[in-house]
Amino acid sequence: MHRPKPELISPAGDWTSMRAALDAGADAIYFGAEGFNMRAASKGFSPGEFGGIARLCRKHGAKGYLALNSVIYDSELAEVDRTIAAARAAGLDAVICWDMAVVEACRRHRMPIHLSTQASVSNIEALRFYASLGARMIVLARELTLEQTAAITERIAAEKLPVTVESFVHGAMCVAVSGRCFISQELFGRSANRGECVQPCRRSYRIADVEEGFELELGADYVMSPKDLCAIGFLDQLFDAGIGAFKIEGRNRSPEYVATTTAAYRKAIDFIAAHREDEEFAEAYRTLAAGLEEELKKVYNRGFSEGFFFGKPADAWSRTSGSVATETKSYVGIVRKYFPKAGVAEILVHAPGVDSGATLSIQGAATGLVTVEQAALFLDGEPASRIEQGQLFSVKCDRVRKNDKVYVLLKN
């Protein structure tokens, strides 16, 4: 059965990550608004920036989705209305939400609605209801299996409902049902549902015997910290299940995370769409997916899990409190000048030093992400094996800009 190519939706916590996502092939980006951002650490964008975001997306043939999926209080209703009016005026493509106040504001301003996973839509009746309110894309509850998801998409097709199902395919998984957690609020007074989660679930814990006072430290697993979802190995099955959009989690993650994950899923989606009917597809895709998973391991992750797509996972708890990425970045310095005719950047080293042959990552709000592999470094026009702190060196690279930050990527 022929299915349309699913839309690839990537996170954008800032301008650098947004450009990195679009350059890597995202069909759409999603981002937060100041004050209404479920990833408060990523700050979000002001309504005054919405027009620039819409223009940048159109330049790349992509869509821009505003995430307004935190809970809303009475004192914020007027500001929510102004924010949605600004999104409409700027030409953004949809608002991701679930609070009924935001849904109603979108309806007033004729702004397309994408329903957040926090609505926990897990059956066709709930989906029909939200579709009747104008939701045109719905992120199903993360706890649904692939079989349950496919059953819903089949009903959508049979009933010709004007709605598309979206699923997360990569990134952090919350220990709570569809991300509605109160641990951070209870312990620290910072609500996860307001984008302020301090992730106490990611920490190690002791259990205490209240009668005798004995304490035991829990084993190697961080028992409330799930591994990250990674669907690259079975993305073809999600494709066949009729899912219309694949979303990458990570508005708090780095630009290189956004670029790497977007590029990997872009390659996978395009390969599946082009070769799904080939006789040797299964073997060819396994080979491709294995290579892409190795790429995905290079950037921030807590280990990989299949999530709930094939049932409740038995071994999905992280064994570390942080990332197990196979690459990390270390700050080098800043771009001082760029010479477009020569395609050369001049970089001032702030760190102890950098060696020739290193992989450089150059990042900036207007640049996005530029990677220089096996960089050949020049000092005063001559090849140099190492550049020390305080020195200026030059390197050939794609267009970068003054004051862009420069990092070296290191193998772990």
mmCIF file of C-alpha atoms in Angstrom:
data_model
loop_
_atom_site.group_PDB
_atom_site.id
_atom_site.type_symbol
_atom_site.label_atom_id
_atom_site.label_comp_id
_atom_site.label_asym_id
_atom_site.label_seq_id
_atom_site.Cartn_x
_atom_site.Cartn_y
_atom_site.Cartn_z
ATOM 1 C CA MET A 1 0.000 0.000 0.000
ATOM 2 C CA HIS A 2 1.388 3.402 -0.970
ATOM 3 C CA ARG A 3 1.693 5.810 1.931
ATOM 4 C CA PRO A 4 2.774 9.453 1.820
ATOM 5 C CA LYS A 5 6.192 10.252 3.247
ATOM 6 C CA PRO A 6 5.874 11.160 6.958
ATOM 7 C CA GLU A 7 6.818 14.668 7.990
ATOM 8 C CA LEU A 8 10.045 14.998 9.990
ATOM 9 C CA ILE A 9 9.664 17.485 12.870
ATOM 10 C CA SER A 10 12.776 18.649 14.737
ATOM 11 C CA PRO A 11 13.272 20.686 17.924
ATOM 12 C CA ALA A 12 14.574 24.247 18.051
ATOM 13 C CA GLY A 13 15.569 25.681 21.409
ATOM 14 C CA ASP A 14 17.383 28.648 19.881
ATOM 15 C CA TRP A 15 18.292 30.149 16.504
ATOM 16 C CA THR A 16 21.432 28.025 16.158
ATOM 17 C CA SER A 17 19.529 24.772 16.640
ATOM 18 C CA MET A 18 16.731 25.969 14.372
ATOM 19 C CA ARG A 19 19.128 26.597 11.498
ATOM 20 C CA ALA A 20 20.896 23.301 12.209
ATOM 21 C CA ALA A 21 17.588 21.433 11.975
ATOM 22 C CA LEU A 22 16.550 23.105 8.736
ATOM 23 C CA ASP A 23 19.965 22.640 7.131
ATOM 24 C CA ALA A 24 19.870 18.948 8.088
ATOM 25 C CA GLY A 25 16.569 18.401 6.283
ATOM 26 C CA ALA A 26 13.729 18.889 8.766
ATOM 27 C CA ASP A 27 10.285 19.247 7.180
ATOM 28 C CA ALA A 28 9.191 21.295 10.175
ATOM 29 C CA ILE A 29 10.580 22.720 13.389
ATOM 30 C CA TYR A 30 8.835 23.260 16.718
ATOM 31 C CA PHE A 31 9.812 25.866 19.278
ATOM 32 C CA GLY A 32 8.547 27.441 22.474
ATOM 33 C CA ALA A 33 7.311 30.938 23.286
ATOM 34 C CA GLU A 34 8.724 32.968 26.127
ATOM 35 C CA GLY A 35 6.703 32.284 29.271
ATOM 36 C CA PHE A 36 4.764 29.340 27.826
ATOM 37 C CA ASN A 37 7.531 26.861 27.109
ATOM 38 C CA MET A 38 7.474 23.236 28.268
ATOM 39 C CA ARG A 39 11.264 23.349 28.040
ATOM 40 C CA ALA A 40 11.863 26.485 30.085
ATOM 41 C CA ALA A 41 15.648 26.016 29.986
ATOM 42 C CA SER A 42 15.540 26.627 26.238
ATOM 43 C CA LYS A 43 14.096 30.122 26.953
ATOM 44 C CA GLY A 44 11.821 30.240 23.922
ATOM 45 C CA PHE A 45 11.223 32.930 21.320
ATOM 46 C CA SER A 46 9.422 36.245 21.640
ATOM 47 C CA PRO A 47 6.401 37.085 19.448
ATOM 48 C CA GLY A 48 8.590 39.674 17.752
ATOM 49 C CA GLU A 49 10.734 36.832 16.407
ATOM 50 C CA PHE A 50 7.854 34.824 14.924
ATOM 51 C CA GLY A 51 8.013 36.584 11.578
ATOM 52 C CA GLY A 52 11.719 35.834 11.165
ATOM 53 C CA ILE A 53 11.104 32.199 12.051
ATOM 54 C CA ALA A 54 8.311 31.909 9.487
ATOM 55 C CA ARG A 55 10.473 33.478 6.783
ATOM 56 C CA LEU A 56 13.407 31.187 7.594
ATOM 57 C CA CYS A 57 11.158 28.130 7.427
ATOM 58 C CA ARG A 58 9.671 29.187 4.090
ATOM 59 C CA LYS A 59 13.179 29.730 2.719
ATOM 60 C CA HIS A 60 13.896 26.057 3.497
ATOM 61 C CA GLY A 61 10.503 24.821 2.300
ATOM 62 C CA ALA A 62 9.641 23.861 5.879
ATOM 63 C CA LYS A 63 6.915 24.609 8.435
ATOM 64 C CA GLY A 64 7.098 26.313 11.811
ATOM 65 C CA TYR A 65 5.083 25.078 14.793
ATOM 66 C CA LEU A 66 4.738 27.090 18.012
ATOM 67 C CA ALA A 67 4.606 24.924 21.148
ATOM 68 C CA LEU A 68 2.201 26.410 23.715
ATOM 69 C CA ASN A 69 1.741 23.196 25.641
ATOM 70 C CA SER A 70 2.229 24.241 29.259
ATOM 71 C CA VAL A 71 -0.724 24.614 31.643
ATOM 72 C CA ILE A 72 -2.231 28.097 31.550
ATOM 73 C CA TYR A 73 -3.481 30.223 34.469
ATOM 74 C CA ASP A 74 -6.195 32.886 34.419
ATOM 75 C CA SER A 75 -3.659 35.695 34.722
ATOM 76 C CA GLU A 76 -2.021 34.522 31.465
ATOM 77 C CA LEU A 77 -5.066 34.293 29.218
ATOM 78 C CA ALA A 78 -4.658 37.755 27.670
ATOM 79 C CA GLU A 79 -0.985 37.110 26.925
ATOM 80 C CA VAL A 80 -1.834 33.719 25.399
ATOM 81 C CA ASP A 81 -4.331 35.432 23.121
ATOM 82 C CA ARG A 82 -1.764 38.025 22.030
ATOM 83 C CA THR A 83 0.842 35.307 21.419
ATOM 84 C CA ILE A 84 -1.497 33.290 19.201
ATOM 85 C CA ALA A 85 -2.565 36.425 17.334
ATOM 86 C CA ALA A 86 1.118 37.156 16.681
ATOM 87 C CA ALA A 87 1.695 33.593 15.463
ATOM 88 C CA ARG A 88 -1.229 33.944 13.051
ATOM 89 C CA ALA A 89 -0.038 37.306 11.780
ATOM 90 C CA ALA A 90 3.513 36.016 11.297
ATOM 91 C CA GLY A 91 2.362 33.121 9.142
ATOM 92 C CA LEU A 92 3.356 30.264 11.434
ATOM 93 C CA ASP A 93 1.765 26.958 10.468
ATOM 94 C CA ALA A 94 0.274 25.619 13.707
ATOM 95 C CA VAL A 95 0.202 25.815 17.500
ATOM 96 C CA ILE A 96 0.993 22.704 19.544
ATOM 97 C CA CYS A 97 -1.264 22.735 22.619
ATOM 98 C CA TRP A 98 -3.582 20.792 24.890
ATOM 99 C CA ASP A 99 -4.940 23.290 27.449
ATOM 100 C CA MET A 100 -8.506 24.077 26.377
ATOM 101 C CA ALA A 101 -7.911 27.797 26.845
ATOM 102 C CA VAL A 102 -5.195 27.647 24.191
ATOM 103 C CA VAL A 103 -7.363 25.475 21.945
ATOM 104 C CA GLU A 104 -10.175 28.032 22.150
ATOM 105 C CA ALA A 105 -7.799 30.933 21.473
ATOM 106 C CA CYS A 106 -6.515 29.117 18.379
ATOM 107 C CA ARG A 107 -10.078 28.606 17.202
ATOM 108 C CA ARG A 108 -10.835 32.324 17.655
ATOM 109 C CA HIS A 109 -7.798 33.305 15.605
ATOM 110 C CA ARG A 110 -8.281 30.513 13.034
ATOM 111 C CA MET A 111 -4.879 29.119 13.924
ATOM 112 C CA PRO A 112 -4.326 25.424 13.058
ATOM 113 C CA ILE A 113 -4.119 23.174 16.118
ATOM 114 C CA HIS A 114 -1.702 20.305 16.747
ATOM 115 C CA LEU A 115 -2.575 18.410 19.911
ATOM 116 C CA SER A 116 0.261 17.719 22.361
ATOM 117 C CA THR A 117 1.033 14.287 23.783
ATOM 118 C CA GLN A 118 0.027 15.667 27.191
ATOM 119 C CA ALA A 119 -3.599 15.272 26.156
ATOM 120 C CA SER A 120 -2.949 11.497 26.371
ATOM 121 C CA VAL A 121 -5.039 10.614 23.327
ATOM 122 C CA SER A 122 -5.102 6.834 23.337
ATOM 123 C CA ASN A 123 -8.326 5.876 21.560
ATOM 124 C CA ILE A 124 -10.399 6.752 18.507
ATOM 125 C CA GLU A 125 -13.190 8.423 20.499
ATOM 126 C CA ALA A 126 -10.807 10.942 22.049
ATOM 127 C CA LEU A 127 -9.199 11.525 18.669
ATOM 128 C CA ARG A 128 -12.589 12.182 17.046
ATOM 129 C CA PHE A 129 -13.430 14.715 19.770
ATOM 130 C CA TYR A 130 -10.232 16.715 19.348
ATOM 131 C CA ALA A 131 -10.543 16.516 15.570
ATOM 132 C CA SER A 132 -14.031 18.033 15.902
ATOM 133 C CA LEU A 133 -12.429 20.980 17.735
ATOM 134 C CA GLY A 134 -10.096 21.565 14.814
ATOM 135 C CA ALA A 135 -6.995 19.529 15.715
ATOM 136 C CA ARG A 136 -5.329 18.520 12.455
ATOM 137 C CA MET A 137 -2.348 16.654 13.886
ATOM 138 C CA ILE A 138 -2.450 14.685 17.135
ATOM 139 C CA VAL A 139 0.506 13.299 19.057
ATOM 140 C CA LEU A 140 -0.789 10.071 20.537
ATOM 141 C CA ALA A 141 0.055 9.028 24.081
ATOM 142 C CA ARG A 142 3.599 7.695 24.199
ATOM 143 C CA GLU A 143 2.351 4.597 26.061
ATOM 144 C CA LEU A 144 0.555 3.225 22.997
ATOM 145 C CA THR A 145 2.025 0.215 21.234
ATOM 146 C CA LEU A 146 2.632 0.121 17.506
ATOM 147 C CA GLU A 147 -0.358 -2.207 17.111
ATOM 148 C CA GLN A 148 -2.652 0.228 18.963
ATOM 149 C CA THR A 149 -1.344 3.141 16.909
ATOM 150 C CA ALA A 150 -1.935 1.308 13.638
ATOM 151 C CA ALA A 151 -5.495 0.469 14.703
ATOM 152 C CA ILE A 152 -6.189 4.177 15.233
ATOM 153 C CA THR A 153 -4.687 5.221 11.883
ATOM 154 C CA GLU A 154 -6.806 2.560 10.163
ATOM 155 C CA ARG A 155 -9.949 4.039 11.703
ATOM 156 C CA ILE A 156 -8.862 7.518 10.629
ATOM 157 C CA ALA A 157 -8.494 6.307 7.054
ATOM 158 C CA ALA A 158 -11.761 4.353 7.089
ATOM 159 C CA GLU A 159 -13.725 7.310 8.481
ATOM 160 C CA LYS A 160 -11.827 9.869 6.374
ATOM 161 C CA LEU A 161 -11.160 12.012 9.430
ATOM 162 C CA PRO A 162 -9.263 15.251 8.640
ATOM 163 C CA VAL A 163 -6.462 14.520 11.084
ATOM 164 C CA THR A 164 -2.948 13.054 11.061
ATOM 165 C CA VAL A 165 -1.234 11.021 13.769
ATOM 166 C CA GLU A 166 2.188 12.096 14.964
ATOM 167 C CA SER A 167 4.596 10.048 17.099
ATOM 168 C CA PHE A 168 7.869 10.746 18.846
ATOM 169 C CA VAL A 169 10.675 8.670 17.359
ATOM 170 C CA HIS A 170 13.742 9.878 19.246
ATOM 171 C CA GLY A 171 14.794 11.524 22.481
ATOM 172 C CA ALA A 172 14.190 11.612 26.216
ATOM 173 C CA MET A 173 11.351 9.631 27.743
ATOM 174 C CA CYS A 174 9.615 10.868 30.895
ATOM 175 C CA VAL A 175 8.970 8.418 33.714
ATOM 176 C CA ALA A 176 5.426 9.781 34.001
ATOM 177 C CA VAL A 177 2.423 9.020 31.808
ATOM 178 C CA SER A 178 2.735 11.222 28.714
ATOM 179 C CA GLY A 179 5.078 13.537 30.587
ATOM 180 C CA ARG A 180 2.604 14.692 33.243
ATOM 181 C CA CYS A 181 4.877 14.408 36.280
ATOM 182 C CA PHE A 182 4.668 16.069 39.705
ATOM 183 C CA ILE A 183 7.923 14.917 41.336
ATOM 184 C CA SER A 184 9.752 18.150 40.549
ATOM 185 C CA GLN A 185 6.809 20.212 41.845
ATOM 186 C CA GLU A 186 6.535 18.162 45.036
ATOM 187 C CA LEU A 187 10.243 18.240 45.904
ATOM 188 C CA PHE A 188 11.401 21.597 44.535
ATOM 189 C CA GLY A 189 8.286 23.641 43.829
ATOM 190 C CA ARG A 190 9.108 23.701 40.110
ATOM 191 C CA SER A 191 6.401 22.255 37.923
ATOM 192 C CA ALA A 192 7.221 20.012 34.992
ATOM 193 C CA ASN A 193 3.905 21.042 33.486
ATOM 194 C CA ARG A 194 5.145 24.615 33.415
ATOM 195 C CA GLY A 195 8.406 23.656 31.721
ATOM 196 C CA GLU A 196 10.465 23.952 34.921
ATOM 197 C CA CYS A 197 11.334 20.311 35.638
ATOM 198 C CA VAL A 198 14.693 19.839 37.401
ATOM 199 C CA GLN A 199 14.580 16.101 36.565
ATOM 200 C CA PRO A 200 14.881 14.590 40.056
ATOM 201 C CA CYS A 201 14.010 11.254 38.434
ATOM 202 C CA ARG A 202 17.453 11.191 36.819
ATOM 203 C CA ARG A 203 19.227 10.925 40.177
ATOM 204 C CA SER A 204 20.327 7.939 42.244
ATOM 205 C CA TYR A 205 18.233 7.039 45.318
ATOM 206 C CA ARG A 206 18.430 5.117 48.587
ATOM 207 C CA ILE A 207 15.623 3.156 50.162
ATOM 208 C CA ALA A 208 15.220 3.175 53.953
ATOM 209 C CA ASP A 209 13.839 0.618 56.382
ATOM 210 C CA VAL A 210 11.561 2.809 58.523
ATOM 211 C CA GLU A 211 11.569 0.331 61.442
ATOM 212 C CA GLU A 212 15.308 -0.310 61.841
ATOM 213 C CA GLY A 213 16.743 2.663 59.959
ATOM 214 C CA PHE A 214 18.796 0.582 57.531
ATOM 215 C CA GLU A 215 19.472 2.182 54.166
ATOM 216 C CA LEU A 216 20.156 0.473 50.856
ATOM 217 C CA GLU A 217 21.382 2.201 47.728
ATOM 218 C CA LEU A 218 19.539 1.044 44.652
ATOM 219 C CA GLY A 219 21.601 -0.926 42.159
ATOM 220 C CA ALA A 220 23.308 0.215 38.997
ATOM 221 C CA ASP A 221 20.042 1.214 37.333
ATOM 222 C CA TYR A 222 18.586 4.703 37.731
ATOM 223 C CA VAL A 223 15.131 3.265 38.310
ATOM 224 C CA MET A 224 13.113 6.371 37.418
ATOM 225 C CA SER A 225 15.303 7.438 34.503
ATOM 226 C CA PRO A 226 14.280 5.775 31.243
ATOM 227 C CA LYS A 227 16.691 5.350 28.388
ATOM 228 C CA ASP A 228 16.122 7.589 25.376
ATOM 229 C CA LEU A 229 13.735 6.483 22.679
ATOM 230 C CA CYS A 230 15.416 5.505 19.408
ATOM 231 C CA ALA A 231 13.156 4.222 16.623
ATOM 232 C CA ILE A 232 15.694 4.239 13.799
ATOM 233 C CA GLY A 233 15.908 0.423 13.748
ATOM 234 C CA PHE A 234 12.177 -0.041 13.190
ATOM 235 C CA LEU A 235 11.211 3.211 11.505
ATOM 236 C CA ASP A 236 9.955 1.249 8.505
ATOM 237 C CA GLN A 237 7.325 -0.349 10.753
ATOM 238 C CA LEU A 238 6.184 3.063 11.957
ATOM 239 C CA PHE A 239 6.022 4.126 8.315
ATOM 240 C CA ASP A 240 3.774 1.148 7.538
ATOM 241 C CA ALA A 241 1.575 1.900 10.567
ATOM 242 C CA GLY A 242 0.283 5.035 8.864
ATOM 243 C CA ILE A 243 1.922 7.565 11.182
ATOM 244 C CA GLY A 244 1.953 10.904 9.378
ATOM 245 C CA ALA A 245 4.703 12.707 11.285
ATOM 246 C CA PHE A 246 7.843 11.687 13.179
ATOM 247 C CA LYS A 247 8.996 14.032 15.939
ATOM 248 C CA ILE A 248 12.437 14.299 17.550
ATOM 249 C CA GLU A 249 12.500 15.382 21.202
ATOM 250 C CA GLY A 250 15.191 17.777 22.406
ATOM 251 C CA ARG A 251 14.551 21.520 22.662
ATOM 252 C CA ASN A 252 17.103 21.591 25.495
ATOM 253 C CA ARG A 253 19.712 19.667 23.514
ATOM 254 C CA SER A 254 22.727 21.040 21.658
ATOM 255 C CA PRO A 255 22.829 22.118 17.978
ATOM 256 C CA GLU A 256 25.006 19.105 17.117
ATOM 257 C CA TYR A 257 22.377 16.812 18.688
ATOM 258 C CA VAL A 258 19.673 18.481 16.587
ATOM 259 C CA ALA A 259 21.760 18.304 13.404
ATOM 260 C CA THR A 260 22.826 14.679 13.899
ATOM 261 C CA THR A 261 19.396 13.312 14.806
ATOM 262 C CA THR A 262 17.642 15.243 12.051
ATOM 263 C CA ALA A 263 20.143 14.110 9.407
ATOM 264 C CA ALA A 264 19.864 10.471 10.520
ATOM 265 C CA TYR A 265 16.067 10.347 10.414
ATOM 266 C CA ARG A 266 16.026 12.316 7.156
ATOM 267 C CA LYS A 267 18.189 9.627 5.532
ATOM 268 C CA ALA A 268 16.046 6.850 6.976
ATOM 269 C CA ILE A 269 12.714 8.358 5.892
ATOM 270 C CA ASP A 270 13.945 9.088 2.376
ATOM 271 C CA PHE A 271 15.397 5.585 1.997
ATOM 272 C CA ILE A 272 12.192 3.914 3.171
ATOM 273 C CA ALA A 273 10.058 6.043 0.859
ATOM 274 C CA ALA A 274 12.263 5.293 -2.138
ATOM 275 C CA HIS A 275 12.943 1.587 -1.573
ATOM 276 C CA ARG A 276 10.069 0.142 0.532
ATOM 277 C CA GLU A 277 8.920 -2.096 -2.312
ATOM 278 C CA ASP A 278 12.406 -3.327 -3.273
ATOM 279 C CA GLU A 279 12.947 -7.065 -2.961
ATOM 280 C CA GLU A 280 16.061 -6.621 -0.812
ATOM 281 C CA PHE A 281 14.629 -3.767 1.266
ATOM 282 C CA ALA A 282 14.704 -5.481 4.683
ATOM 283 C CA GLU A 283 18.399 -6.333 4.550
ATOM 284 C CA ALA A 284 19.353 -2.980 3.020
ATOM 285 C CA TYR A 285 17.450 -1.033 5.651
ATOM 286 C CA ARG A 286 18.948 -3.046 8.519
ATOM 287 C CA THR A 287 22.401 -2.133 7.233
ATOM 288 C CA LEU A 288 21.493 1.543 6.869
ATOM 289 C CA ALA A 289 19.808 1.692 10.280
ATOM 290 C CA ALA A 290 22.785 0.103 12.019
ATOM 291 C CA GLY A 291 25.083 2.767 10.615
ATOM 292 C CA LEU A 292 22.671 5.577 11.504
ATOM 293 C CA GLU A 293 22.349 4.303 15.066
ATOM 294 C CA GLU A 294 26.115 4.562 15.463
ATOM 295 C CA GLU A 295 25.849 8.183 14.328
ATOM 296 C CA LEU A 296 23.075 8.803 16.846
ATOM 297 C CA LYS A 297 25.212 7.384 19.649
ATOM 298 C CA LYS A 298 27.738 10.181 19.101
ATOM 299 C CA VAL A 299 25.433 12.836 20.542
ATOM 300 C CA TYR A 300 23.739 13.142 23.923
ATOM 301 C CA ASN A 301 21.829 10.039 24.963
ATOM 302 C CA ARG A 302 21.160 7.918 28.036
ATOM 303 C CA GLY A 303 21.243 4.686 26.093
ATOM 304 C CA PHE A 304 18.543 3.620 23.644
ATOM 305 C CA SER A 305 15.153 2.003 24.091
ATOM 306 C CA GLU A 306 12.251 1.027 21.816
ATOM 307 C CA GLY A 307 9.872 2.886 24.135
ATOM 308 C CA PHE A 308 6.392 1.350 24.347
ATOM 309 C CA PHE A 309 6.006 0.558 20.645
ATOM 310 C CA PHE A 310 6.358 -3.186 21.266
ATOM 311 C CA GLY A 311 4.827 -3.298 24.733
ATOM 312 C CA LYS A 312 6.022 -2.317 28.175
ATOM 313 C CA PRO A 313 9.838 -2.340 28.052
ATOM 314 C CA ALA A 314 11.506 -4.697 30.518
ATOM 315 C CA ASP A 315 15.010 -3.214 30.410
ATOM 316 C CA ALA A 316 14.615 0.450 29.629
ATOM 317 C CA TRP A 317 16.268 2.104 32.626
ATOM 318 C CA SER A 318 19.419 4.116 32.233
ATOM 319 C CA ARG A 319 22.560 2.901 34.002
ATOM 320 C CA THR A 320 24.028 6.368 34.288
ATOM 321 C CA SER A 321 22.851 9.783 35.450
ATOM 322 C CA GLY A 322 24.149 11.536 32.343
ATOM 323 C CA SER A 323 24.925 11.013 28.703
ATOM 324 C CA VAL A 324 26.623 7.969 27.198
ATOM 325 C CA ALA A 325 27.377 9.770 23.931
ATOM 326 C CA THR A 326 30.446 8.502 22.089
ATOM 327 C CA GLU A 327 31.451 12.091 21.271
ATOM 328 C CA THR A 328 31.674 15.221 23.402
ATOM 329 C CA LYS A 329 32.561 18.790 22.499
ATOM 330 C CA SER A 330 35.180 21.033 24.050
ATOM 331 C CA TYR A 331 35.268 24.798 23.618
ATOM 332 C CA VAL A 332 38.092 26.140 21.414
ATOM 333 C CA GLY A 333 37.410 29.823 20.743
ATOM 334 C CA ILE A 334 35.546 32.231 18.477
ATOM 335 C CA VAL A 335 35.530 33.250 14.833
ATOM 336 C CA ARG A 336 37.193 36.631 14.367
ATOM 337 C CA LYS A 337 36.705 36.993 10.602
ATOM 338 C CA TYR A 338 35.425 35.101 7.595
ATOM 339 C CA PHE A 339 36.802 35.584 4.088
ATOM 340 C CA PRO A 340 34.030 34.494 1.688
ATOM 341 C CA LYS A 341 36.084 34.539 -1.504
ATOM 342 C CA ALA A 342 38.689 32.206 -0.033
ATOM 343 C CA GLY A 343 36.180 30.262 2.078
ATOM 344 C CA VAL A 344 38.436 30.656 5.119
ATOM 345 C CA ALA A 345 37.651 31.467 8.758
ATOM 346 C CA GLU A 346 40.080 33.134 11.159
ATOM 347 C CA ILE A 347 39.671 31.747 14.678
ATOM 348 C CA LEU A 348 41.011 32.996 18.003
ATOM 349 C CA VAL A 349 41.868 30.183 20.431
ATOM 350 C CA HIS A 350 40.637 30.697 23.992
ATOM 351 C CA ALA A 351 41.203 27.126 25.182
ATOM 352 C CA PRO A 352 44.580 25.495 25.957
ATOM 353 C CA GLY A 353 45.004 24.490 22.311
ATOM 354 C CA VAL A 354 43.746 22.556 19.294
ATOM 355 C CA ASP A 355 45.475 20.001 17.045
ATOM 356 C CA SER A 356 45.416 19.765 13.269
ATOM 357 C CA GLY A 357 43.181 16.931 12.041
ATOM 358 C CA ALA A 358 40.565 17.570 14.725
ATOM 359 C CA THR A 359 36.863 17.776 13.947
ATOM 360 C CA LEU A 360 35.642 21.332 14.511
ATOM 361 C CA SER A 361 32.066 22.365 15.168
ATOM 362 C CA ILE A 362 31.313 26.041 14.486
ATOM 363 C CA GLN A 363 27.983 27.329 15.790
ATOM 364 C CA GLY A 364 26.069 30.597 15.691
ATOM 365 C CA ALA A 365 22.552 32.016 15.596
ATOM 366 C CA ALA A 366 22.880 33.169 11.984
ATOM 367 C CA THR A 367 25.167 30.312 10.907
ATOM 368 C CA GLY A 368 23.533 27.289 12.456
ATOM 369 C CA LEU A 369 26.063 24.478 12.575
ATOM 370 C CA VAL A 370 29.145 24.001 10.373
ATOM 371 C CA THR A 371 31.286 20.905 10.870
ATOM 372 C CA VAL A 372 34.886 20.712 9.616
ATOM 373 C CA GLU A 373 36.231 17.161 9.671
ATOM 374 C CA GLN A 374 39.984 16.509 9.765
ATOM 375 C CA ALA A 375 40.567 20.246 9.840
ATOM 376 C CA ALA A 376 43.814 21.480 8.306
ATOM 377 C CA LEU A 377 44.992 24.392 10.469
ATOM 378 C CA PHE A 378 47.140 27.278 9.272
ATOM 379 C CA LEU A 379 49.170 29.752 11.337
ATOM 380 C CA ASP A 380 50.389 32.863 9.516
ATOM 381 C CA GLY A 381 49.608 31.141 6.217
ATOM 382 C CA GLU A 382 51.687 28.046 7.003
ATOM 383 C CA PRO A 383 50.403 24.569 7.949
ATOM 384 C CA ALA A 384 50.470 24.002 11.715
ATOM 385 C CA SER A 385 50.233 20.771 13.691
ATOM 386 C CA ARG A 386 48.948 22.567 16.798
ATOM 387 C CA ILE A 387 47.582 25.989 17.694
ATOM 388 C CA GLU A 388 48.070 27.273 21.222
ATOM 389 C CA GLN A 389 45.883 29.447 23.421
ATOM 390 C CA GLY A 390 45.832 33.091 22.357
ATOM 391 C CA GLN A 391 46.887 32.392 18.762
ATOM 392 C CA LEU A 392 44.899 33.101 15.601
ATOM 393 C CA PHE A 393 44.592 30.309 13.040
ATOM 394 C CA SER A 394 42.744 29.903 9.781
ATOM 395 C CA VAL A 395 40.787 26.971 8.397
ATOM 396 C CA LYS A 396 38.777 26.376 5.225
ATOM 397 C CA CYS A 397 35.076 25.947 5.902
ATOM 398 C CA ASP A 398 31.584 26.841 4.743
ATOM 399 C CA ARG A 399 30.204 30.289 5.518
ATOM 400 C CA VAL A 400 30.488 31.226 9.210
ATOM 401 C CA ARG A 401 30.268 34.579 10.976
ATOM 402 C CA LYS A 402 32.152 36.776 13.396
ATOM 403 C CA ASN A 403 31.765 35.681 17.039
ATOM 404 C CA ASP A 404 30.476 32.205 16.156
ATOM 405 C CA LYS A 405 31.655 29.754 18.807
ATOM 406 C CA VAL A 406 34.132 27.025 17.859
ATOM 407 C CA TYR A 407 34.332 23.592 19.492
ATOM 408 C CA VAL A 408 36.397 20.477 18.917
ATOM 409 C CA LEU A 409 34.566 17.125 18.900
ATOM 410 C CA LEU A 410 36.292 14.472 20.993
ATOM 411 C CA LYS A 411 35.808 10.716 21.034
ATOM 412 C CA ASN A 412 34.822 9.256 24.428
#
